[in-house]
Short mmCIF file of C-alpha atoms (C1' of nucleotides) in Angstrom, two decimals:
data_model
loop_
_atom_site.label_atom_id
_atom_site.label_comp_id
_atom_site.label_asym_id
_atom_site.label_seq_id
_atom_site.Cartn_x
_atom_site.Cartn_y
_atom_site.Cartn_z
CA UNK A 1 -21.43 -56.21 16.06
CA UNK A 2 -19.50 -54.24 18.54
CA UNK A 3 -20.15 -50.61 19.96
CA UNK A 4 -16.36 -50.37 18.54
CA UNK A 5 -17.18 -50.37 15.28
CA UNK A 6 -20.13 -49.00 14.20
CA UNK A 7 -20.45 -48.63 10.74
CA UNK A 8 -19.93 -44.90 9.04
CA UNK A 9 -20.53 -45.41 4.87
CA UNK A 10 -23.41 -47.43 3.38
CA UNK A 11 -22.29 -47.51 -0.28
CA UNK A 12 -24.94 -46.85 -2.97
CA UNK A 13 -24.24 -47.23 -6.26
CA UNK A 14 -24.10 -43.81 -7.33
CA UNK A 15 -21.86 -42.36 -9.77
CA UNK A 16 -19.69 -40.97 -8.12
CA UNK A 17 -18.70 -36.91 -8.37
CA UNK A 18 -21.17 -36.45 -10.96
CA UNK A 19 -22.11 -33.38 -9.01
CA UNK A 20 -19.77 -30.92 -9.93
CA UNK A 21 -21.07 -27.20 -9.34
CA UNK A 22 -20.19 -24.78 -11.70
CA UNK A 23 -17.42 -22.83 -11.29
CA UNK A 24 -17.97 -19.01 -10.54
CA UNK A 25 -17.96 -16.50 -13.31
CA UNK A 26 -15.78 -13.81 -13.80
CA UNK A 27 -18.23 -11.11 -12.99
CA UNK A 28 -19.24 -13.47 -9.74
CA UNK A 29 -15.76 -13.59 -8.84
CA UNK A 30 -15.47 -9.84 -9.28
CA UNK A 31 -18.62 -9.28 -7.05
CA UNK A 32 -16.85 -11.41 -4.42
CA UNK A 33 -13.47 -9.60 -4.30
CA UNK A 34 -15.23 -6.45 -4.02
CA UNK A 35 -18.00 -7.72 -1.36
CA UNK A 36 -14.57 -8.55 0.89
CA UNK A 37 -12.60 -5.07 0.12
CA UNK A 38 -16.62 -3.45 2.07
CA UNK A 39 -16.06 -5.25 4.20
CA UNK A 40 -11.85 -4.94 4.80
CA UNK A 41 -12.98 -1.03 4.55
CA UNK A 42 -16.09 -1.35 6.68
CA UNK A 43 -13.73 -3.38 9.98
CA UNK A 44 -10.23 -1.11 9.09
CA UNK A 45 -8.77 -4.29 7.99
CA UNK A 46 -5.43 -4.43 5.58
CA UNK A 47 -5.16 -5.77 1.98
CA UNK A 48 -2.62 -8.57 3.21
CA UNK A 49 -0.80 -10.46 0.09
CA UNK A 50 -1.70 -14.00 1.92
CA UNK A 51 -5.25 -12.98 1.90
CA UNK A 52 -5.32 -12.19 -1.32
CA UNK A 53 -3.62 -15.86 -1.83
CA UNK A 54 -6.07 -17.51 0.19
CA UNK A 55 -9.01 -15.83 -1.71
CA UNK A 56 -7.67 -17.11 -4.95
CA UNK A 57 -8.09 -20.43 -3.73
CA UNK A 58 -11.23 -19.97 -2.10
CA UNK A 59 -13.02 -18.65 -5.31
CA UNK A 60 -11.56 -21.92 -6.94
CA UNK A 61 -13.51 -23.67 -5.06
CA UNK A 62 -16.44 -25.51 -6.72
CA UNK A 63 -17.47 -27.53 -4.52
CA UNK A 64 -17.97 -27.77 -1.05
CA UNK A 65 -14.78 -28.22 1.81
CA UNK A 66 -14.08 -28.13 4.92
CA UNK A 67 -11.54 -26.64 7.42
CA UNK A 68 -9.01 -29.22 7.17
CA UNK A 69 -9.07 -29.76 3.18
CA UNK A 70 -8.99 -25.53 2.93
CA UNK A 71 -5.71 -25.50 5.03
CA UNK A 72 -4.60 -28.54 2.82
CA UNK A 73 -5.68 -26.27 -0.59
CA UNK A 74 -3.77 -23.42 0.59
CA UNK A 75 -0.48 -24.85 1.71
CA UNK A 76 -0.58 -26.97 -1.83
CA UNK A 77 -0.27 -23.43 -3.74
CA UNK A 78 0.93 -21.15 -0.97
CA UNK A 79 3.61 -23.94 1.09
CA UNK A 80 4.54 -20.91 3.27
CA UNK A 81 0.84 -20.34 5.06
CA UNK A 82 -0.12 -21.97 8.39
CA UNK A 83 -3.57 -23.57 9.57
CA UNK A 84 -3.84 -20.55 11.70
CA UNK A 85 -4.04 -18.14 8.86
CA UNK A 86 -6.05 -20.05 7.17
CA UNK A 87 -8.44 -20.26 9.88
CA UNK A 88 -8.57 -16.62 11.02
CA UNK A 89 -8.93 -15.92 7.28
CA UNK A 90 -11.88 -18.85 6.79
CA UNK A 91 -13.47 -16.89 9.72
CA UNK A 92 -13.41 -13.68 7.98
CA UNK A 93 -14.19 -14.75 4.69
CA UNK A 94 -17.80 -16.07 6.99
CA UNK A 95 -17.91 -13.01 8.18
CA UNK A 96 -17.51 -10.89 5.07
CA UNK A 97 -19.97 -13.35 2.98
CA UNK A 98 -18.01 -14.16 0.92
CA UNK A 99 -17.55 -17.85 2.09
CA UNK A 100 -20.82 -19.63 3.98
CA UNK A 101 -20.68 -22.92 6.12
CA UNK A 102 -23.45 -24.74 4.16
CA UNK A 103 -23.88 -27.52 6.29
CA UNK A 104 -22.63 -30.42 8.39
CA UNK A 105 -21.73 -33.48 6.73
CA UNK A 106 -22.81 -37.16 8.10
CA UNK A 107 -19.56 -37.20 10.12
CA UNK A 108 -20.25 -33.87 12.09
CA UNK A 109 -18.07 -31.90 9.76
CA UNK A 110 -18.62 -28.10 8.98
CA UNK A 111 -18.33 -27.73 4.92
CA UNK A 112 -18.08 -24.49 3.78
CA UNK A 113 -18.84 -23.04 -0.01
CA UNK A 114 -18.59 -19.71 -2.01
CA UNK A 115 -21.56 -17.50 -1.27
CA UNK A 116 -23.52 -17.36 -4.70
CA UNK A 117 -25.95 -15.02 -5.61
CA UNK A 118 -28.76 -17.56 -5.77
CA UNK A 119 -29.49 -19.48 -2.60
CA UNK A 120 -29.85 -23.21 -2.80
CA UNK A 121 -30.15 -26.26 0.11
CA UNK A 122 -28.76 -29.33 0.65
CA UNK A 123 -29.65 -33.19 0.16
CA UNK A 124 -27.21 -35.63 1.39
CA UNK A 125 -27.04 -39.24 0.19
CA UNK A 126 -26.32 -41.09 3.43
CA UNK A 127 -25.41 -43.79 0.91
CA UNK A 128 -22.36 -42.58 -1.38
CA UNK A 129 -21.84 -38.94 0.39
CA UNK A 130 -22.97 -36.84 -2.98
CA UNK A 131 -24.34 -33.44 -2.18
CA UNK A 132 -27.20 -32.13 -4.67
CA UNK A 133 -28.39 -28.68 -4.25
CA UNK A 134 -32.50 -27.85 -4.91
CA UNK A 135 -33.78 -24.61 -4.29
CA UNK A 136 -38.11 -24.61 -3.71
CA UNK A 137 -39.52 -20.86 -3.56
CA UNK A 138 -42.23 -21.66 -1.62
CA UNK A 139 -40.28 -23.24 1.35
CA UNK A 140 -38.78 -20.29 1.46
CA UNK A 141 -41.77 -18.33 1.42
CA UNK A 142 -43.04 -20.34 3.84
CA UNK A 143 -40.24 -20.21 5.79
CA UNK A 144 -40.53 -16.19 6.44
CA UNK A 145 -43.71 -16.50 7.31
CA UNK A 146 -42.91 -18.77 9.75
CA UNK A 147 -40.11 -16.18 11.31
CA UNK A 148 -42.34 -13.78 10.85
CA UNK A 149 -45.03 -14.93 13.22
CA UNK A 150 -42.39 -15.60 15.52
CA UNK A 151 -40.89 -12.41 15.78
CA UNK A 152 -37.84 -13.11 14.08
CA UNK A 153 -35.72 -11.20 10.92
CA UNK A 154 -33.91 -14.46 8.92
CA UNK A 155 -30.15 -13.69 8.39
CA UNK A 156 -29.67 -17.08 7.15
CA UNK A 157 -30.65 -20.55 6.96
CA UNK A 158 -29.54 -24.21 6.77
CA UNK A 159 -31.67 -26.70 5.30
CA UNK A 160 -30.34 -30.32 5.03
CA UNK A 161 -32.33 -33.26 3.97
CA UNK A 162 -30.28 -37.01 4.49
CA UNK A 163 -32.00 -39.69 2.59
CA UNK A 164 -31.13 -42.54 0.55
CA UNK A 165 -31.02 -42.25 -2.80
CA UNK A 166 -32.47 -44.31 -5.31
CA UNK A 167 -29.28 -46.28 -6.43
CA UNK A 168 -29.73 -47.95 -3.10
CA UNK A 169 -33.52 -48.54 -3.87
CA UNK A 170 -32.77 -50.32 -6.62
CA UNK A 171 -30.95 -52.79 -5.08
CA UNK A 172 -33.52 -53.83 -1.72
CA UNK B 1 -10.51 -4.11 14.94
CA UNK B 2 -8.29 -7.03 14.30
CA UNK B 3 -8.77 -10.19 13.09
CA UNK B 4 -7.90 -11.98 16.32
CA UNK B 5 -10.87 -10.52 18.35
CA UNK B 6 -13.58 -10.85 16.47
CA UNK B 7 -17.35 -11.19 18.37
CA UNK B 8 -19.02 -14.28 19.03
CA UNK B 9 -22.11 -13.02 20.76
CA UNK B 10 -24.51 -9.61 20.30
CA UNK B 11 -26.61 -9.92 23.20
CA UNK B 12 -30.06 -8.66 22.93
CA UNK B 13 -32.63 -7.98 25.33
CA UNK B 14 -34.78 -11.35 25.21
CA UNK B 15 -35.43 -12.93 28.53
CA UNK B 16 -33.24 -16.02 29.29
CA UNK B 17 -34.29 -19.40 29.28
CA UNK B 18 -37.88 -18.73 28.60
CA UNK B 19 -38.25 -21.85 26.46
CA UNK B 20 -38.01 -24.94 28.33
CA UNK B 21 -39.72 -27.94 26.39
CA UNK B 22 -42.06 -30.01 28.21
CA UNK B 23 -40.64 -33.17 29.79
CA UNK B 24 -41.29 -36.67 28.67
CA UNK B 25 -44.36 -38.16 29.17
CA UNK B 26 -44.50 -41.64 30.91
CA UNK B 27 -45.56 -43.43 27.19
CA UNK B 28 -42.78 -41.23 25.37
CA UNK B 29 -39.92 -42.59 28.07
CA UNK B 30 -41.34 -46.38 27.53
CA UNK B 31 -41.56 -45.89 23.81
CA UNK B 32 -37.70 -44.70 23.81
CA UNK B 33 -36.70 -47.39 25.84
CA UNK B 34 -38.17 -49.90 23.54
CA UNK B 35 -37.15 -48.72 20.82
CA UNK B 36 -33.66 -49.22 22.13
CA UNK B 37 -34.05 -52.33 23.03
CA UNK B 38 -35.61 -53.09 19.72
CA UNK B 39 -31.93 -51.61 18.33
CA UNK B 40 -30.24 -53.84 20.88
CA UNK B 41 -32.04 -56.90 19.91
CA UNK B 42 -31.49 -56.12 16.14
CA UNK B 43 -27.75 -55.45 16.31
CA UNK B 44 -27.45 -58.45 18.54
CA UNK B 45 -26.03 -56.15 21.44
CA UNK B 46 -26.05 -56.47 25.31
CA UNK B 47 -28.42 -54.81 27.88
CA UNK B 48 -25.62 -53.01 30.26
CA UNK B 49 -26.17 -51.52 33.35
CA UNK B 50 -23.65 -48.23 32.15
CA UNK B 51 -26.18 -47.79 28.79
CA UNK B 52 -29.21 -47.72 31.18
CA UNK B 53 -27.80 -45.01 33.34
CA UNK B 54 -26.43 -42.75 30.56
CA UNK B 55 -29.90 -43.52 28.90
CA UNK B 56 -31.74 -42.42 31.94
CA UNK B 57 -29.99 -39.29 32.10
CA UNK B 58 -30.50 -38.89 28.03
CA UNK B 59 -34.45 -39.11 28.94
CA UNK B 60 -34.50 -36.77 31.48
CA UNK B 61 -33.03 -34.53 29.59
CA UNK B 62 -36.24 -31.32 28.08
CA UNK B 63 -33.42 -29.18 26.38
CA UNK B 64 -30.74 -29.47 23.76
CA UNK B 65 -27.44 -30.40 24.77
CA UNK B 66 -23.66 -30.62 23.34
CA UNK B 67 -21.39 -33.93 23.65
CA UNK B 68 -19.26 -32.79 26.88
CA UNK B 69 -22.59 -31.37 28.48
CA UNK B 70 -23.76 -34.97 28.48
CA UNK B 71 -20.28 -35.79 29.37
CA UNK B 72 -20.50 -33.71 32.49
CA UNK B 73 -24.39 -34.90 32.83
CA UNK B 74 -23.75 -38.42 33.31
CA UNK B 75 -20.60 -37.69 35.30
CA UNK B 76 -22.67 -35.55 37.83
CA UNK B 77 -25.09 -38.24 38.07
CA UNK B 78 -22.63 -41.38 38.01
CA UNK B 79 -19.06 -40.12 38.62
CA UNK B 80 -17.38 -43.83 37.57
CA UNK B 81 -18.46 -43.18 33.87
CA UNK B 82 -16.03 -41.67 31.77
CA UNK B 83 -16.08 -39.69 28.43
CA UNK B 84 -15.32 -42.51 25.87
CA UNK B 85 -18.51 -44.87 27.59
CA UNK B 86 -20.43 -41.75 27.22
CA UNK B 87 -19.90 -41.09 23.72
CA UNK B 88 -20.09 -44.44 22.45
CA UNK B 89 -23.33 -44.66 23.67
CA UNK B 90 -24.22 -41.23 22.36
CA UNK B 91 -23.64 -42.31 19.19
CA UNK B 92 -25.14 -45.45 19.74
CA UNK B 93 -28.56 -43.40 20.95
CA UNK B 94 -28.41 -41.87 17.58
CA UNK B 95 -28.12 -44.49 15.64
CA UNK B 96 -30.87 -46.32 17.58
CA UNK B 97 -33.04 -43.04 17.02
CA UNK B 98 -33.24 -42.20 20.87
CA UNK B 99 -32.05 -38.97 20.35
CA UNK B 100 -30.72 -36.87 17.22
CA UNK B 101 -28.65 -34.65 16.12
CA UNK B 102 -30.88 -31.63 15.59
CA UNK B 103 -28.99 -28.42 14.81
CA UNK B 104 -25.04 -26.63 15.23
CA UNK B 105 -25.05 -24.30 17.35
CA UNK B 106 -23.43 -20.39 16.39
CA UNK B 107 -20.31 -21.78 17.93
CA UNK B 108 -20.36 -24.47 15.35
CA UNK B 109 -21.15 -27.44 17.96
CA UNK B 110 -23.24 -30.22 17.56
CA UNK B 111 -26.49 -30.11 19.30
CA UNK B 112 -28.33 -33.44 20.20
CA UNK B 113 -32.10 -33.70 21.84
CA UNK B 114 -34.50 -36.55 22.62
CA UNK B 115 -36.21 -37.98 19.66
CA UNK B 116 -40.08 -37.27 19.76
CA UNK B 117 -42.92 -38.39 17.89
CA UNK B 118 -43.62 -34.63 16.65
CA UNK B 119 -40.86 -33.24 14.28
CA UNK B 120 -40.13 -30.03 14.80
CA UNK B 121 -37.11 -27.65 13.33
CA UNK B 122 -35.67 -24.79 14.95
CA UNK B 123 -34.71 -20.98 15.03
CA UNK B 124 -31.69 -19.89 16.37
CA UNK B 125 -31.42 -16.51 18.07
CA UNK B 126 -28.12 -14.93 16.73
CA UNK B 127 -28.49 -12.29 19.93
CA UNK B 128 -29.30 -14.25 22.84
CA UNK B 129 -28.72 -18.17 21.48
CA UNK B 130 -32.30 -19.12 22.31
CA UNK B 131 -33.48 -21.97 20.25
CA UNK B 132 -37.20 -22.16 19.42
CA UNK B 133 -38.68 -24.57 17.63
CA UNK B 134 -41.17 -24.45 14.62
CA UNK B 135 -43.39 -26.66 12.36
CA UNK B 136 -44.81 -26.23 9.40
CA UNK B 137 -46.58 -28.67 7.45
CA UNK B 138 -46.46 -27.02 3.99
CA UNK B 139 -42.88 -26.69 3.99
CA UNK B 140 -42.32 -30.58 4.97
CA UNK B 141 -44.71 -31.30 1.99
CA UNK B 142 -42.76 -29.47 -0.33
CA UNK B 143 -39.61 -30.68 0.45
CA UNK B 144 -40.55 -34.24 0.23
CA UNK B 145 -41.94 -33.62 -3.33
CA UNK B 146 -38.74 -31.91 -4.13
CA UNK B 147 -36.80 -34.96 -2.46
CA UNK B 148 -39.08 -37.44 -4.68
CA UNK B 149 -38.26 -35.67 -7.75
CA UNK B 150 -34.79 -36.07 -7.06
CA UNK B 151 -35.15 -39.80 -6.46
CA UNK B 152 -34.50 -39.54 -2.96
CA UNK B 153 -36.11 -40.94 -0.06
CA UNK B 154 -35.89 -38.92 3.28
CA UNK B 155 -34.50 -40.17 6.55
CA UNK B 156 -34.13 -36.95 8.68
CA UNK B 157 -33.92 -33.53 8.01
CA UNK B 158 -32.16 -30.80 9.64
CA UNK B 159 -33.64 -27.22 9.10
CA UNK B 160 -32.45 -24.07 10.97
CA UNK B 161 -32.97 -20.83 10.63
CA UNK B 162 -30.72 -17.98 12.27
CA UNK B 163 -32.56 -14.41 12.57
CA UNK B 164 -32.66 -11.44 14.73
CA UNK B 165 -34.95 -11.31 17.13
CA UNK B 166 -37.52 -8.37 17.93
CA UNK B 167 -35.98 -7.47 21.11
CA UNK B 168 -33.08 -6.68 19.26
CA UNK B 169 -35.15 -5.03 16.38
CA UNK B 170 -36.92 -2.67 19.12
CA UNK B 171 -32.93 -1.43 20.09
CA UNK B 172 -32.00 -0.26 16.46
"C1'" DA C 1 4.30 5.15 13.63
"C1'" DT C 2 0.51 2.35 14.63
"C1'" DG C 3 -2.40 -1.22 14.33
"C1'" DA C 4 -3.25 -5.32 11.42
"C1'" DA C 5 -1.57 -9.80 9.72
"C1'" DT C 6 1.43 -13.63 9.66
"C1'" DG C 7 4.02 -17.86 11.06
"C1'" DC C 8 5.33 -20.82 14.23
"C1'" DA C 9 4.67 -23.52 18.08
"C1'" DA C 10 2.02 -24.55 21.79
"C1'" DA C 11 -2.33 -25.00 23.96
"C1'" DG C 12 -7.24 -26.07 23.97
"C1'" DG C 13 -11.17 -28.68 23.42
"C1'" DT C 14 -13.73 -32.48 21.68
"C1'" DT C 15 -14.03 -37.12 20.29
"C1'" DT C 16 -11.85 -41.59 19.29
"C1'" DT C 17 -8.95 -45.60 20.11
"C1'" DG C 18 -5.99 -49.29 22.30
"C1'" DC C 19 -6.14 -52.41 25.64
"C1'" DA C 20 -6.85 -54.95 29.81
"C1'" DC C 21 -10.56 -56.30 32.47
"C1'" DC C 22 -15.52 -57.13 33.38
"C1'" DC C 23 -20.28 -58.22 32.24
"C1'" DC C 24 -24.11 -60.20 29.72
"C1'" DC C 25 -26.31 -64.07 27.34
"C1'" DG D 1 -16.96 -69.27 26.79
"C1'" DG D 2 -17.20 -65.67 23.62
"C1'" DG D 3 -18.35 -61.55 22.04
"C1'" DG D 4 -19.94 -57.12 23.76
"C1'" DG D 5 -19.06 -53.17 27.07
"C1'" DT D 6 -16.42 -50.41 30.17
"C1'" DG D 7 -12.72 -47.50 32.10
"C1'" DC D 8 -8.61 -45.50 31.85
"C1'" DA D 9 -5.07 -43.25 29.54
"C1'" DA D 10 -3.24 -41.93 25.43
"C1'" DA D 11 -3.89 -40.46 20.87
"C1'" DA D 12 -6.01 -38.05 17.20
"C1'" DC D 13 -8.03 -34.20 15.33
"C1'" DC D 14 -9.50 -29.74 14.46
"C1'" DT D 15 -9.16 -25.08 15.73
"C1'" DT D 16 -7.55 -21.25 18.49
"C1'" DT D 17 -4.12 -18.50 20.88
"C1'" DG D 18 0.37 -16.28 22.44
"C1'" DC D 19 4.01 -13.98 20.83
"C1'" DA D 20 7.66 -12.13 18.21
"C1'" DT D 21 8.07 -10.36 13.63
"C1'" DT D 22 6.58 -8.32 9.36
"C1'" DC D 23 3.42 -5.74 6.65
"C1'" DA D 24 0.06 -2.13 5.26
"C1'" DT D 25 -1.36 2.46 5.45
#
DNA sequence: ATGAATGCAAAGGTTTTGCACCCCC
DNA sequence: GGGGGTGCAAAACCTTTGCATTCAT
């Protein structure tokens, strides 16, 4: 096999998309809009009309996306918005909290998700792609103690596990 | 402040550079280079004199390091060698478990480091970029039990965690 | 009125690809 | 000899930036 082509899928036979996250509540979406006016008050930012637009589609959002399939979102509902409003707006969104890049996928790409209340981390099935979420107290726990000892204060963390899933298993 | 000048760093006060790993040991570089040949031999590929000098750069390598920093590594070191060899052969390393992909930097790039026997994962300084590195048995426990519940079977993990340090802490 | 936000186009930066030529087995 | 590897240049891609204009307060 050549350096050229190097393989990039390994096809499990997962179901497909049976992952679908729930979409957010009203009172979540509520929390959101008014976590981003704190923080348009907090910087002396405006209340534009296209950031209001790209919100909407933001909070839409179940699963996860990245940059590219964002700008593609917008401009499907909102024709009239440009990549780079979309991008200084997927920036601020970061930096409000109400958006949070989740991880990197198994080509290198940043995906990005609503912030929820309750924290969860990643597995990624380097055989069909899915994305599960678990969420294990004690890593956590763990985790802090960790930072503690170090001299550190967590803001936030990213915790991806690849592995093959048992579809593939099956099958070896 | 407006949305086009938005901060990327918040220095703090901790010393530069204070965390240089140890270099390679004379068994880790011969393990390495066996287990690309190993990779070679199994993917029926050739033994070229361009892979050995990018991988003897890759080796001598202690810290982490983005894509166009090994660019401008090999370059330095052999100026005939040009971007495209270089990151074909990156991503070969990975593949062949030379090196990995171990964490995305606050600027959102990739990060890649030698592969060791020890795992380790890492904390990120949001103030001054250092990267330590941590490991904790209990939490790679956990998360394999988690992972087997799941029905997954781990191949690498990626766990970060980006915190404040105390020489920020002591300015506040 | 003043600074923030947008839209467009252009630039920037990183990584990949096409292709002719060379090297390894 | 035949497939793998390299080097160069060009392309592809994602994201940011400059700037004139519009919008929010």
């Amino acid at each position: 096999m050549s350096l050229n082509r190097l393989p990039k899928a390994y096809p499990c036979g997962r179901p497909r998309a049976s992952r679908k996250a729930r979409p957010l509540s009203e009172a979540e979406r509520t929390e959101l809009e008014q976590k981003l006016d704190r923080y348009q008050v907090a910087q002396s930012l405006n209340r534009s009309q296209t950031r209001g637009k790209i919100f909407g589609v933001v909070v839409g959002q179940t699963d996860h996306f990245t940059g590219p399939e964002l700008v593609a979102k917008v401009r499907k509902a909102h024709s009239e918005i440009g990549p780079a409003t979309v991008y200084r707006n997927l920036r601020l969104l970061l930096d409000a909290g109400v958006l949070r890049e989740s991880l990197t996928d198994r080509e290198g790409q940043s995906l990005y998700e609503v912030q929820r209340a309750e924290h969860h981390d990643h597995v990624v099935c380097l055989d069909c792609r899915a994305i599960l979420e678990f969420h294990e107290v004690g890593i956590e726990s763990l985790q802090n103690a960790v930072l503690k000892k170090l001299g550190f204060r967590e803001v936030h963390h990213s915790h991806v596990v690849y592995a093959h899933c048992e579809y593939r298993e099956r099958r070896e």
